[in-house]
Coordinates of C-alpha atoms in Angstrom, one line a residue:
X8 CA -3.1 -39.0 -2.5
X9 CA -3.1 -42.0 -4.8
X10 CA -5.3 -41.1 -7.8
X11 CA -5.2 -44.5 -9.5
X12 CA -5.3 -44.6 -13.3
X13 CA -8.2 -47.1 -13.4
X14 CA -10.3 -44.8 -11.2
X15 CA -9.6 -41.8 -13.5
X16 CA -10.4 -43.9 -16.5
X17 CA -13.7 -45.0 -14.9
X18 CA -14.6 -41.4 -14.2
X19 CA -13.9 -40.3 -17.8
X20 CA -16.1 -43.1 -19.2
X21 CA -19.0 -42.2 -16.9
X22 CA -18.6 -38.5 -17.6
X23 CA -18.5 -39.2 -21.4
X24 CA -21.8 -41.0 -21.3
X25 CA -23.4 -39.5 -18.2
X26 CA -24.5 -43.0 -17.5
X27 CA -23.0 -45.7 -15.4
X28 CA -24.8 -48.4 -17.4
X29 CA -23.5 -47.3 -20.8
X30 CA -20.0 -46.7 -19.5
X31 CA -19.9 -50.1 -17.9
X32 CA -21.0 -51.7 -21.2
X33 CA -18.3 -49.8 -23.1
X34 CA -15.5 -50.9 -20.7
X35 CA -16.7 -54.4 -20.2
X36 CA -17.1 -54.2 -16.4
X37 CA -20.1 -54.1 -14.0
X38 CA -22.0 -51.0 -13.1
X39 CA -21.1 -51.5 -9.4
X40 CA -17.4 -51.7 -10.3
X41 CA -17.6 -48.3 -12.0
X42 CA -19.6 -46.8 -9.1
X43 CA -17.0 -48.1 -6.6
X44 CA -14.1 -46.6 -8.7
X45 CA -15.7 -43.2 -8.9
X46 CA -16.5 -43.1 -5.2
X47 CA -12.9 -44.1 -4.4
X48 CA -11.7 -41.2 -6.6
X49 CA -14.0 -38.7 -5.0
X50 CA -12.9 -39.9 -1.5
X51 CA -9.2 -39.4 -2.6
X52 CA -9.9 -36.0 -3.9
X53 CA -12.3 -35.0 -1.2
X54 CA -14.6 -33.5 -3.8
X55 CA -17.9 -34.6 -5.4
X56 CA -17.4 -35.1 -9.1
X57 CA -20.9 -36.5 -10.1
X58 CA -24.4 -35.8 -9.1
X59 CA -26.4 -39.0 -9.5
X60 CA -29.7 -40.5 -8.6
X61 CA -31.6 -43.6 -9.7
X62 CA -32.5 -42.0 -13.1
X63 CA -29.7 -39.6 -14.1
X64 CA -26.0 -38.6 -13.8
X65 CA -24.6 -35.1 -14.1
X66 CA -21.2 -33.5 -13.6
X67 CA -20.5 -31.1 -10.8
X68 CA -18.4 -28.0 -11.5
X69 CA -15.4 -29.8 -10.2
X70 CA -16.3 -32.8 -12.3
X71 CA -16.6 -30.7 -15.5
X72 CA -13.1 -29.2 -14.8
X73 CA -11.5 -32.6 -14.2
X74 CA -13.2 -34.2 -17.2
X75 CA -12.1 -31.3 -19.4
X76 CA -8.5 -31.8 -18.5
X77 CA -8.5 -35.6 -18.5
X78 CA -10.4 -36.2 -21.8
X79 CA -7.7 -34.9 -24.1
X80 CA -5.0 -36.6 -22.0
X81 CA -6.7 -39.9 -22.3
X82 CA -7.1 -39.3 -26.1
X83 CA -3.3 -38.8 -26.3
X84 CA -2.7 -42.0 -24.4
X85 CA -5.0 -44.0 -26.7
X86 CA -3.3 -42.5 -29.7
X87 CA 0.1 -43.4 -28.3
X88 CA -0.9 -47.0 -27.6
X89 CA -2.3 -47.3 -31.1
X90 CA 1.0 -46.0 -32.5
X91 CA 2.9 -48.5 -30.4
X92 CA 0.7 -51.3 -31.6
X93 CA 1.9 -50.6 -35.2
X94 CA 5.4 -51.7 -34.2
X95 CA 3.9 -55.1 -33.2
X96 CA 1.7 -55.7 -36.2
X97 CA 3.2 -53.7 -39.1
X98 CA 6.8 -52.8 -39.7
X99 CA 7.1 -49.1 -38.8
X100 CA 9.4 -46.6 -37.1
X101 CA 13.2 -47.1 -37.2
X102 CA 15.3 -50.2 -36.5
X103 CA 19.0 -49.8 -35.7
X104 CA 21.5 -52.5 -36.5
X105 CA 25.3 -52.8 -36.3
X106 CA 27.3 -54.8 -38.8
X107 CA 31.0 -55.3 -39.6
X108 CA 32.2 -53.2 -42.5
X109 CA 32.7 -56.1 -44.9
X110 CA 29.2 -57.4 -44.2
X111 CA 27.8 -54.0 -44.8
X112 CA 29.5 -53.7 -48.2
X113 CA 28.5 -57.2 -49.3
X114 CA 25.0 -57.5 -48.0
X115 CA 23.2 -54.4 -46.8
X116 CA 22.7 -52.6 -50.1
X117 CA 20.3 -55.0 -51.7
X118 CA 18.7 -56.0 -48.4
X119 CA 18.1 -52.4 -47.4
X120 CA 16.6 -51.6 -50.8
X121 CA 14.1 -54.5 -50.6
X122 CA 13.3 -53.8 -46.9
X123 CA 12.2 -50.2 -47.4
X124 CA 10.5 -50.9 -50.7
X125 CA 8.3 -53.6 -49.2
X126 CA 7.7 -51.7 -45.9
X127 CA 7.1 -48.0 -46.7
X128 CA 6.5 -47.1 -43.0
X129 CA 9.9 -48.5 -41.9
X130 CA 13.3 -46.8 -41.7
X131 CA 16.6 -48.6 -41.1
X132 CA 19.8 -47.1 -39.6
X133 CA 23.0 -49.2 -40.1
X134 CA 26.2 -48.6 -38.2
X135 CA 29.3 -50.2 -39.7
X136 CA 31.8 -51.2 -37.0
X137 CA 34.2 -54.1 -36.8
X138 CA 34.3 -53.9 -33.0
X139 CA 32.1 -56.2 -30.9
X140 CA 29.3 -53.9 -29.9
X141 CA 27.0 -54.1 -26.9
X142 CA 23.8 -53.7 -28.7
X143 CA 21.7 -53.1 -25.6
X144 CA 23.9 -50.4 -24.1
X145 CA 24.3 -48.7 -27.5
X146 CA 20.6 -48.7 -28.4
X147 CA 20.6 -51.2 -31.3
X148 CA 17.8 -53.5 -32.1
X149 CA 20.1 -56.2 -33.5
X150 CA 23.6 -56.8 -34.8
X151 CA 25.3 -59.0 -37.4
X152 CA 28.6 -60.6 -36.6
X153 CA 30.7 -63.7 -37.5
X154 CA 30.0 -66.7 -35.2
X155 CA 33.1 -66.5 -33.2
X156 CA 32.5 -62.9 -32.2
X157 CA 28.8 -63.0 -31.0
X158 CA 27.9 -61.1 -27.9
X159 CA 27.1 -63.4 -25.0
X160 CA 23.5 -64.0 -23.9
X161 CA 22.0 -63.1 -27.3
X162 CA 19.5 -64.9 -29.5
X163 CA 21.2 -65.7 -32.8
X164 CA 20.0 -66.8 -36.1
X165 CA 22.2 -67.9 -39.0
X166 CA 21.8 -65.9 -42.2
X167 CA 23.0 -67.1 -45.6
X168 CA 25.7 -64.8 -46.9
X169 CA 27.9 -65.7 -49.9
X170 CA 31.2 -64.5 -48.5
X171 CA 34.7 -65.7 -49.3
X172 CA 38.2 -64.5 -48.8
X173 CA 40.7 -64.1 -51.5
X174 CA 44.5 -63.9 -51.3
X175 CA 45.5 -61.2 -53.7
X176 CA 48.5 -59.1 -54.7
X177 CA 49.4 -56.7 -57.5
X178 CA 51.2 -58.5 -60.5
X179 CA 54.3 -56.4 -59.8
X180 CA 54.6 -58.0 -56.3
X181 CA 55.5 -61.3 -58.0
X182 CA 58.2 -59.9 -60.3
X183 CA 60.9 -61.2 -58.0
X184 CA 59.1 -63.9 -56.0
X185 CA 57.0 -67.1 -56.5
X186 CA 53.3 -67.3 -55.9
X187 CA 52.4 -69.3 -52.8
X188 CA 50.9 -72.7 -53.7
X189 CA 50.1 -73.9 -50.2
X190 CA 49.2 -71.8 -47.0
X191 CA 52.6 -72.7 -45.5
X192 CA 54.3 -70.8 -48.3
X193 CA 52.9 -67.6 -46.9
X194 CA 55.7 -67.5 -44.3
X195 CA 58.1 -66.3 -47.0
X196 CA 55.9 -63.4 -48.1
X197 CA 55.1 -59.8 -47.0
X198 CA 51.5 -60.0 -45.9
X199 CA 49.2 -57.1 -45.2
X200 CA 47.6 -57.8 -41.9
X201 CA 44.3 -56.7 -40.4
X202 CA 43.9 -55.6 -36.8
X203 CA 40.6 -55.7 -35.0
X204 CA 39.5 -52.8 -32.8
X205 CA 40.3 -55.0 -29.8
X206 CA 43.9 -55.1 -30.8
X207 CA 44.0 -58.7 -32.0
X208 CA 45.3 -59.4 -35.5
X209 CA 43.1 -61.5 -37.9
X210 CA 44.5 -65.0 -38.6
X211 CA 44.5 -66.2 -42.2
X212 CA 42.3 -69.4 -42.3
X213 CA 42.2 -71.9 -45.1
X214 CA 40.4 -75.2 -45.9
X215 CA 40.8 -77.8 -48.6
X216 CA 39.6 -81.4 -48.8
X217 CA 38.7 -81.4 -45.1
X218 CA 42.0 -80.0 -44.0
X219 CA 41.9 -76.7 -42.1
X220 CA 45.0 -74.5 -41.8
X221 CA 45.5 -71.3 -39.8
X222 CA 48.5 -69.2 -40.6
X223 CA 49.9 -66.5 -38.4
X224 CA 51.3 -64.4 -41.3
X225 CA 53.9 -61.6 -40.9
X226 CA 54.5 -58.4 -42.8
X227 CA 55.4 -54.7 -42.3
X228 CA 51.9 -53.3 -42.9
X229 CA 49.0 -53.6 -40.4
X230 CA 45.7 -51.9 -41.2
X231 CA 42.2 -51.8 -39.7
X232 CA 40.1 -51.3 -42.8
X233 CA 39.3 -53.6 -45.7
X234 CA 39.3 -50.6 -48.1
X235 CA 42.8 -49.7 -47.1
X236 CA 43.9 -53.3 -47.3
X237 CA 42.8 -53.5 -50.9
X238 CA 44.5 -50.2 -51.8
X239 CA 47.7 -51.3 -50.2
X240 CA 47.6 -54.5 -52.2
X241 CA 47.0 -52.5 -55.4
X242 CA 50.1 -50.4 -54.7
X243 CA 52.2 -53.5 -54.3
X244 CA 52.7 -53.5 -50.6
X245 CA 52.2 -57.2 -50.3
X246 CA 49.7 -60.1 -50.2
X247 CA 46.3 -59.2 -48.9
X248 CA 43.6 -61.5 -47.4
X249 CA 40.6 -59.6 -48.5
X250 CA 36.9 -60.3 -49.0
X251 CA 36.3 -61.5 -52.5
X252 CA 33.5 -59.0 -53.1
X253 CA 35.8 -56.1 -52.3
X254 CA 38.4 -57.1 -54.9
X255 CA 36.4 -58.8 -57.6
X256 CA 36.5 -55.8 -60.0
X257 CA 40.3 -55.6 -59.6
X258 CA 40.7 -59.3 -60.3
X259 CA 38.6 -58.9 -63.4
X260 CA 40.7 -56.0 -64.7
X261 CA 44.0 -57.6 -63.9
X262 CA 45.0 -55.0 -61.3
X263 CA 45.2 -57.8 -58.8
X264 CA 46.0 -61.5 -59.2
X265 CA 44.8 -64.3 -57.0
X266 CA 46.6 -67.1 -55.1
X267 CA 45.5 -70.1 -53.2
X268 CA 42.0 -69.9 -54.6
X269 CA 41.3 -73.6 -54.0
X270 CA 42.2 -73.1 -50.3
X271 CA 39.6 -70.3 -49.7
X272 CA 36.0 -71.8 -49.6
X273 CA 32.9 -69.9 -48.9
X274 CA 31.8 -69.7 -45.2
X275 CA 28.4 -69.4 -43.6
X276 CA 29.1 -68.5 -40.0
X277 CA 27.4 -65.1 -40.2
X278 CA 24.6 -64.5 -37.6
X279 CA 22.1 -61.8 -36.8
X280 CA 21.7 -61.5 -33.0
X281 CA 19.3 -59.7 -30.8
X282 CA 18.4 -59.6 -27.0
X283 CA 14.9 -61.2 -26.7
X284 CA 12.6 -63.5 -28.5
X285 CA 9.5 -61.9 -26.9
X286 CA 8.0 -58.7 -28.3
X287 CA 10.2 -58.6 -31.3
X288 CA 9.5 -55.4 -33.4
X289 CA 7.8 -56.1 -36.6
X290 CA 10.5 -54.2 -38.4
X291 CA 13.2 -56.5 -37.1
X292 CA 11.1 -59.5 -38.1
X293 CA 10.8 -58.2 -41.6
X294 CA 14.6 -57.7 -41.8
X295 CA 15.2 -61.3 -40.6
X296 CA 12.7 -62.7 -43.1
X297 CA 14.5 -61.0 -46.0
X298 CA 17.9 -62.0 -44.7
X299 CA 16.8 -65.7 -44.6
X300 CA 14.9 -65.6 -47.9
X301 CA 16.6 -68.2 -50.2
X302 CA 15.3 -66.1 -53.2
X303 CA 17.6 -63.2 -52.2
X304 CA 19.2 -62.0 -55.5
X305 CA 22.6 -61.6 -53.8
X306 CA 22.7 -65.4 -53.0
X307 CA 24.5 -67.7 -55.4
X308 CA 22.2 -69.9 -57.5
X309 CA 22.7 -73.7 -57.4

């Protein structure tokens, strides 16, 4: 038997009011449409649910039983729909995003603090992973990645992020060697290399006065974590190509020294990406609005 949802809903409305007219007004349909739906349900079930005449409507015993079971179920459905509507209109529930580790360190602290402060009904779960993640398969609402590593078929929006690399080493590393003055000079140095989860090593890229240079550096140490790279540089293992935010305190204290500073400009090819434009959760929209806000305190002032 096919007990259609609209027919069940029609029966509950009539049973609530014991009136086809009032039920029709509540649902915004005609009286005849409700009568047809209830008759169809009774035919499917093979049981009379309502006694009616031209002046009154009453429930049969079977009708009282069905109404008693359906009424709370329809209430649960209405509540569930209302809760889902909150995701459309007001940031609520949990949003899950994946970010590269350096972006998480540089960005997510102040952004997360503002997001949950301004949206008390919202929770955010952040997974730090340098791998290119399939956000749909892994259940994420969105991801943040550098432009050259975006997942295919995604909607992407550029986000301002004051990130910059720094070539650094411990002062002792230069006890018996000269500091590089141009990117080409790196070929004579021990460089601490970074390997992506895919197995590819990260090229060192530089730019100055419109000239772009990519150097395939060499060295005995290959690591897969920016924290380890900074620690290796502090220990004197070689030159590191690290995110400026990660090593700023070491540069200020003198534990690390910097090279090629005029060859390492800021870059802005960081994107938040997500699967669909339609039906975007309000929580994700709130996150995007904060990420693109030019008043963000972590952005450099002109």
